[in-house]
Amino acid sequence: MPALVLVEVSIHNPELYEEYKKHTLATIQLYGGRFVVRGVKTESLEGNWNPERLVILEFPDVETAKNWWASPEYSKAKAIRYEAANSKMLVVESN
Protein backbone atom coordinates (compact mmCIF):
# COMPACT_ATOMS: atom_id res chain seq x y z
CA MET A 1 0.00 0.00 0.00
CA PRO A 2 1.47 3.43 -0.92
CA ALA A 3 2.70 5.68 1.86
CA LEU A 4 2.83 9.45 2.18
CA VAL A 5 5.45 11.38 4.13
CA LEU A 6 4.12 14.74 5.32
CA VAL A 7 6.67 17.35 6.32
CA GLU A 8 6.05 20.73 7.91
CA VAL A 9 9.14 22.91 7.71
CA SER A 10 10.09 26.19 9.37
CA ILE A 11 13.26 27.51 7.74
CA HIS A 12 15.71 29.64 9.75
CA ASN A 13 18.64 29.47 7.29
CA PRO A 14 17.27 29.81 3.72
CA GLU A 15 20.66 29.59 2.01
CA LEU A 16 21.53 26.35 3.77
CA TYR A 17 18.04 24.99 3.10
CA GLU A 18 18.62 25.54 -0.63
CA GLU A 19 21.68 23.30 -0.27
CA TYR A 20 19.51 20.66 1.42
CA LYS A 21 17.06 20.72 -1.49
CA LYS A 22 19.89 19.97 -3.94
CA HIS A 23 20.59 16.67 -2.16
CA THR A 24 17.09 15.28 -1.63
CA LEU A 25 15.61 14.44 -5.04
CA ALA A 26 18.14 11.74 -5.94
CA THR A 27 17.70 10.02 -2.56
CA ILE A 28 13.91 10.08 -2.84
CA GLN A 29 14.01 8.64 -6.36
CA LEU A 30 16.48 5.95 -5.26
CA TYR A 31 13.79 4.63 -2.91
CA GLY A 32 10.99 4.82 -5.49
CA GLY A 33 9.58 8.03 -4.07
CA ARG A 34 8.29 11.20 -5.64
CA PHE A 35 7.20 14.68 -4.61
CA VAL A 36 3.43 15.18 -4.48
CA VAL A 37 3.59 18.65 -2.94
CA ARG A 38 6.72 20.73 -2.59
CA GLY A 39 6.60 24.11 -0.89
CA VAL A 40 3.39 25.43 -2.40
CA LYS A 41 1.08 28.01 -0.84
CA THR A 42 -1.23 26.61 1.83
CA GLU A 43 -4.49 27.89 3.27
CA SER A 44 -5.87 26.71 6.60
CA LEU A 45 -9.48 25.56 6.50
CA GLU A 46 -9.71 24.58 10.18
CA GLY A 47 -7.64 25.14 13.27
CA ASN A 48 -4.47 27.14 13.69
CA TRP A 49 -2.25 25.40 11.15
CA ASN A 50 -0.33 27.58 8.73
CA PRO A 51 2.92 25.84 7.82
CA GLU A 52 5.66 28.00 6.40
CA ARG A 53 6.53 25.15 4.01
CA LEU A 54 4.68 21.89 3.40
CA VAL A 55 6.14 18.92 1.56
CA ILE A 56 4.36 15.66 0.76
CA LEU A 57 6.25 12.67 -0.61
CA GLU A 58 4.87 9.38 -1.89
CA PHE A 59 6.70 6.05 -1.53
CA PRO A 60 5.67 2.52 -2.50
CA ASP A 61 4.97 1.61 1.14
CA VAL A 62 5.64 2.66 4.74
CA GLU A 63 8.69 0.41 5.08
CA THR A 64 10.34 1.96 2.02
CA ALA A 65 9.60 5.48 3.30
CA LYS A 66 11.18 4.64 6.65
CA ASN A 67 14.16 3.03 4.91
CA TRP A 68 14.65 6.23 2.88
CA TRP A 69 14.53 8.40 6.00
CA ALA A 70 17.09 6.20 7.78
CA SER A 71 19.28 5.62 4.72
CA PRO A 72 22.94 6.53 4.36
CA GLU A 73 22.04 8.26 1.08
CA TYR A 74 19.68 10.69 2.85
CA SER A 75 21.80 11.16 5.99
CA LYS A 76 23.92 14.01 4.55
CA ALA A 77 20.85 15.93 3.39
CA LYS A 78 19.08 15.28 6.69
CA ALA A 79 22.03 16.72 8.63
CA ILE A 80 21.85 19.87 6.51
CA ARG A 81 18.08 20.14 7.09
CA TYR A 82 18.60 19.85 10.84
CA GLU A 83 20.93 22.87 10.68
CA ALA A 84 18.74 24.91 8.32
CA ALA A 85 15.22 24.32 9.62
CA ASN A 86 12.89 22.88 12.23
CA SER A 87 10.69 20.11 10.88
CA LYS A 88 7.84 17.79 11.78
CA MET A 89 7.51 14.63 9.72
CA LEU A 90 4.86 11.89 9.58
CA VAL A 91 4.53 8.75 7.51
CA VAL A 92 1.02 7.43 6.80
CA GLU A 93 -0.45 4.67 4.67
CA SER A 94 -2.37 5.94 1.68
CA ASN A 95 -5.50 4.33 0.26
Coordinates of N, CA, C and O in Angstrom, one line a residue, residues 3-95:
A3 N 2.5 4.9 0.6 CA 2.7 5.7 1.9 C 3.0 7.1 1.5 O 3.7 7.4 0.5
L4 N 2.5 8.0 2.3 CA 2.8 9.5 2.2 C 3.7 9.9 3.4 O 3.4 9.5 4.5
V5 N 4.7 10.7 3.1 CA 5.4 11.4 4.1 C 5.1 12.8 4.1 O 5.2 13.5 3.1
L6 N 4.5 13.3 5.2 CA 4.1 14.7 5.3 C 5.1 15.5 6.2 O 5.5 15.0 7.3
V7 N 5.6 16.6 5.6 CA 6.7 17.4 6.3 C 6.3 18.8 6.4 O 6.0 19.5 5.4
E8 N 6.3 19.3 7.7 CA 6.0 20.7 7.9 C 7.4 21.3 8.3 O 8.1 20.8 9.2
V9 N 7.8 22.4 7.6 CA 9.1 22.9 7.7 C 9.1 24.4 8.1 O 8.3 25.2 7.4
S10 N 9.9 24.8 9.0 CA 10.1 26.2 9.4 C 11.6 26.5 9.2 O 12.4 26.0 9.9
I11 N 11.9 27.3 8.2 CA 13.3 27.5 7.7 C 13.9 28.7 8.5 O 13.3 29.8 8.5
H12 N 15.0 28.5 9.1 CA 15.7 29.6 9.7 C 17.0 30.0 9.1 O 17.7 31.0 9.4
N13 N 17.4 29.2 8.1 CA 18.6 29.5 7.3 C 18.3 29.1 5.8 O 18.6 28.0 5.4
P14 N 17.7 30.1 5.1 CA 17.3 29.8 3.7 C 18.4 29.4 2.8 O 18.2 28.5 1.9
E15 N 19.6 30.0 2.9 CA 20.7 29.6 2.0 C 21.1 28.1 2.2 O 21.3 27.4 1.3
L16 N 21.2 27.7 3.5 CA 21.5 26.3 3.8 C 20.4 25.4 3.4 O 20.7 24.3 2.9
Y17 N 19.2 25.8 3.5 CA 18.0 25.0 3.1 C 18.1 24.8 1.6 O 17.7 23.7 1.1
E18 N 18.5 25.7 0.8 CA 18.6 25.5 -0.6 C 19.6 24.4 -0.9 O 19.5 23.6 -1.9
E19 N 20.7 24.4 -0.1 CA 21.7 23.3 -0.3 C 21.0 21.9 0.0 O 21.3 21.0 -0.7
Y20 N 20.2 21.9 1.1 CA 19.5 20.7 1.4 C 18.7 20.2 0.2 O 18.7 19.0 -0.1
K21 N 17.9 21.1 -0.4 CA 17.1 20.7 -1.5 C 17.8 20.1 -2.7 O 17.3 19.2 -3.3
K22 N 19.1 20.5 -2.9 CA 19.9 20.0 -3.9 C 20.2 18.5 -3.7 O 20.5 17.8 -4.7
H23 N 20.2 18.0 -2.5 CA 20.6 16.7 -2.2 C 19.4 15.7 -2.0 O 19.7 14.5 -1.9
T24 N 18.2 16.2 -2.0 CA 17.1 15.3 -1.6 C 16.5 14.5 -2.8 O 16.2 13.3 -2.6
L25 N 16.3 15.1 -3.9 CA 15.6 14.4 -5.0 C 16.2 13.1 -5.4 O 15.5 12.1 -5.5
A26 N 17.5 13.0 -5.6 CA 18.1 11.7 -5.9 C 17.9 10.7 -4.9 O 17.7 9.5 -5.2
T27 N 17.9 11.0 -3.6 CA 17.7 10.0 -2.6 C 16.3 9.5 -2.6 O 16.0 8.4 -2.4
I28 N 15.3 10.5 -2.8 CA 13.9 10.1 -2.8 C 13.7 9.1 -4.0 O 13.0 8.1 -3.9
Q29 N 14.2 9.5 -5.2 CA 14.0 8.6 -6.4 C 14.7 7.3 -6.2 O 14.1 6.3 -6.7
L30 N 15.8 7.2 -5.5 CA 16.5 5.9 -5.3 C 15.6 5.0 -4.5 O 15.7 3.7 -4.7
Y31 N 14.7 5.5 -3.7 CA 13.8 4.6 -2.9 C 12.4 4.6 -3.5 O 11.4 4.2 -2.8
G32 N 12.3 4.9 -4.8 CA 11.0 4.8 -5.5 C 10.0 5.9 -5.1 O 8.8 5.7 -5.3
G33 N 10.5 7.0 -4.5 CA 9.6 8.0 -4.1 C 9.5 9.2 -5.1 O 10.2 9.2 -6.1
R34 N 8.5 10.0 -4.8 CA 8.3 11.2 -5.6 C 7.7 12.3 -4.8 O 7.0 12.0 -3.8
F35 N 7.9 13.5 -5.2 CA 7.2 14.7 -4.6 C 5.8 14.8 -5.1 O 5.5 14.7 -6.3
V36 N 4.8 14.9 -4.2 CA 3.4 15.2 -4.5 C 3.2 16.7 -4.3 O 2.5 17.3 -5.2
V37 N 3.7 17.2 -3.2 CA 3.6 18.7 -2.9 C 5.0 19.1 -2.5 O 5.6 18.4 -1.7
R38 N 5.4 20.3 -3.0 CA 6.7 20.7 -2.6 C 6.7 22.2 -2.4 O 6.9 23.0 -3.4
G39 N 6.5 22.7 -1.2 CA 6.6 24.1 -0.9 C 5.6 25.0 -1.6 O 6.0 26.2 -1.9
V40 N 4.4 24.6 -1.8 CA 3.4 25.4 -2.4 C 2.6 26.2 -1.3 O 2.7 25.9 -0.1
K41 N 1.9 27.2 -1.7 CA 1.1 28.0 -0.8 C 0.0 27.1 -0.2 O -0.6 26.3 -0.8
T42 N -0.2 27.3 1.1 CA -1.2 26.6 1.8 C -2.2 27.6 2.4 O -1.9 28.8 2.6
E43 N -3.4 27.1 2.7 CA -4.5 27.9 3.3 C -5.2 27.0 4.3 O -5.7 26.0 4.0
S44 N -5.2 27.5 5.5 CA -5.9 26.7 6.6 C -7.4 26.8 6.5 O -8.0 27.9 6.3
L45 N -8.0 25.6 6.5 CA -9.5 25.6 6.5 C -10.1 25.4 7.9 O -11.2 25.8 8.2
E46 N -9.3 24.8 8.8 CA -9.7 24.6 10.2 C -8.5 24.6 11.1 O -7.4 24.2 10.7
G47 N -8.7 25.1 12.3 CA -7.6 25.1 13.3 C -6.6 26.2 13.0 O -6.7 27.0 12.0
N48 N -5.6 26.2 13.8 CA -4.5 27.1 13.7 C -3.3 26.4 13.1 O -2.3 26.2 13.8
W49 N -3.3 26.1 11.8 CA -2.3 25.4 11.2 C -1.9 26.1 9.9 O -2.7 26.1 8.9
N50 N -0.8 26.8 9.9 CA -0.3 27.6 8.7 C 1.2 27.3 8.5 O 2.0 28.2 8.9
P51 N 1.5 26.2 8.0 CA 2.9 25.8 7.8 C 3.6 26.8 6.9 O 3.0 27.3 5.9
E52 N 4.8 27.1 7.3 CA 5.7 28.0 6.4 C 6.0 27.3 5.1 O 5.9 27.9 4.0
R53 N 6.2 26.0 5.2 CA 6.5 25.2 4.0 C 6.0 23.8 4.3 O 6.2 23.2 5.3
L54 N 5.3 23.2 3.3 CA 4.7 21.9 3.4 C 5.2 21.1 2.2 O 5.2 21.5 1.1
V55 N 5.7 19.9 2.6 CA 6.1 18.9 1.6 C 5.4 17.6 1.8 O 5.3 17.1 2.9
I56 N 5.0 17.0 0.7 CA 4.4 15.7 0.8 C 5.1 14.8 -0.3 O 5.2 15.1 -1.4
L57 N 5.6 13.6 0.2 CA 6.2 12.7 -0.6 C 5.4 11.4 -0.7 O 4.7 11.1 0.3
E58 N 5.5 10.7 -1.8 CA 4.9 9.4 -1.9 C 5.9 8.3 -2.1 O 6.8 8.5 -3.0
F59 N 5.8 7.2 -1.4 CA 6.7 6.1 -1.5 C 5.8 4.8 -1.8 O 4.6 4.8 -1.5
P60 N 6.4 3.7 -2.2 CA 5.7 2.5 -2.5 C 5.0 2.0 -1.3 O 3.9 1.4 -1.4
D61 N 5.6 2.1 -0.1 CA 5.0 1.6 1.1 C 5.7 2.3 2.3 O 6.7 3.0 2.2
V62 N 5.1 2.0 3.5 CA 5.6 2.7 4.7 C 7.1 2.2 5.0 O 7.9 3.0 5.3
E63 N 7.3 0.9 4.8 CA 8.7 0.4 5.1 C 9.7 1.1 4.2 O 10.8 1.5 4.7
T64 N 9.4 1.3 2.9 CA 10.3 2.0 2.0 C 10.5 3.4 2.4 O 11.7 3.9 2.4
A65 N 9.5 4.1 2.8 CA 9.6 5.5 3.3 C 10.5 5.6 4.5 O 11.4 6.4 4.6
K66 N 10.3 4.6 5.5 CA 11.2 4.6 6.6 C 12.6 4.3 6.3 O 13.6 4.8 6.9
N67 N 12.8 3.4 5.4 CA 14.2 3.0 4.9 C 14.8 4.2 4.3 O 16.0 4.4 4.5
W68 N 14.1 5.0 3.5 CA 14.7 6.2 2.9 C 15.1 7.2 4.0 O 16.2 7.7 4.0
W69 N 14.2 7.4 4.9 CA 14.5 8.4 6.0 C 15.8 8.0 6.8 O 16.6 8.8 7.2
A70 N 16.0 6.7 7.0 CA 17.1 6.2 7.8 C 18.3 5.9 6.9 O 19.3 5.4 7.5
S71 N 18.2 6.1 5.6 CA 19.3 5.6 4.7 C 20.6 6.4 4.8 O 20.6 7.6 5.1
P72 N 21.7 5.8 4.5 CA 22.9 6.5 4.4 C 22.9 7.6 3.2 O 23.5 8.6 3.4
E73 N 22.1 7.3 2.2 CA 22.0 8.3 1.1 C 21.4 9.6 1.5 O 21.8 10.6 1.1
Y74 N 20.4 9.5 2.4 CA 19.7 10.7 2.9 C 20.3 11.3 4.1 O 20.1 12.5 4.4
S75 N 21.3 10.6 4.7 CA 21.8 11.2 6.0 C 22.5 12.5 5.8 O 22.4 13.4 6.7
K76 N 23.2 12.7 4.7 CA 23.9 14.0 4.5 C 22.9 15.1 4.4 O 23.0 16.2 5.0
A77 N 21.9 14.9 3.6 CA 20.8 15.9 3.4 C 20.1 16.2 4.7 O 19.8 17.3 5.0
K78 N 19.8 15.1 5.4 CA 19.1 15.3 6.7 C 19.9 16.1 7.7 O 19.3 17.0 8.4
A79 N 21.2 15.9 7.7 CA 22.0 16.7 8.6 C 22.0 18.2 8.3 O 21.9 19.1 9.1
I80 N 22.0 18.5 7.0 CA 21.8 19.9 6.5 C 20.5 20.5 6.9 O 20.4 21.6 7.4
R81 N 19.4 19.7 6.7 CA 18.1 20.1 7.1 C 18.0 20.4 8.6 O 17.4 21.5 9.0
Y82 N 18.6 19.6 9.4 CA 18.6 19.8 10.8 C 19.3 21.2 11.2 O 18.9 21.8 12.2
E83 N 20.3 21.6 10.4 CA 20.9 22.9 10.7 C 20.1 24.0 10.1 O 20.2 25.1 10.7
A84 N 19.4 23.8 9.0 CA 18.7 24.9 8.3 C 17.3 25.2 8.7 O 16.8 26.3 8.5
A85 N 16.7 24.2 9.4 CA 15.2 24.3 9.6 C 14.8 23.5 10.8 O 15.5 22.5 11.2
N86 N 13.6 23.7 11.3 CA 12.9 22.9 12.2 C 11.8 22.2 11.4 O 11.1 22.8 10.6
S87 N 11.6 20.9 11.7 CA 10.7 20.1 10.9 C 9.9 19.2 11.7 O 10.3 18.7 12.8
K88 N 8.7 18.9 11.2 CA 7.8 17.8 11.8 C 7.6 16.9 10.6 O 7.3 17.4 9.5
M89 N 7.7 15.6 10.8 CA 7.5 14.6 9.7 C 6.7 13.4 10.2 O 6.9 12.9 11.2
L90 N 5.7 13.1 9.3 CA 4.9 11.9 9.6 C 4.9 11.0 8.4 O 5.0 11.5 7.2
V91 N 4.8 9.7 8.6 CA 4.5 8.7 7.5 C 3.2 8.1 7.7 O 2.8 7.7 8.9
V92 N 2.4 8.0 6.7 CA 1.0 7.4 6.8 C 0.8 6.5 5.6 O 1.3 6.8 4.5
E93 N 0.0 5.5 5.8 CA -0.4 4.7 4.7 C -1.5 5.4 3.9 O -2.3 6.2 4.4
S94 N -1.4 5.3 2.6 CA -2.4 5.9 1.7 C -3.3 4.9 1.1 O -2.9 3.8 0.8
N95 N -4.5 5.3 0.9 CA -5.5 4.3 0.3 C -5.4 4.4 -1.2 O -5.3 5.3 -1.9

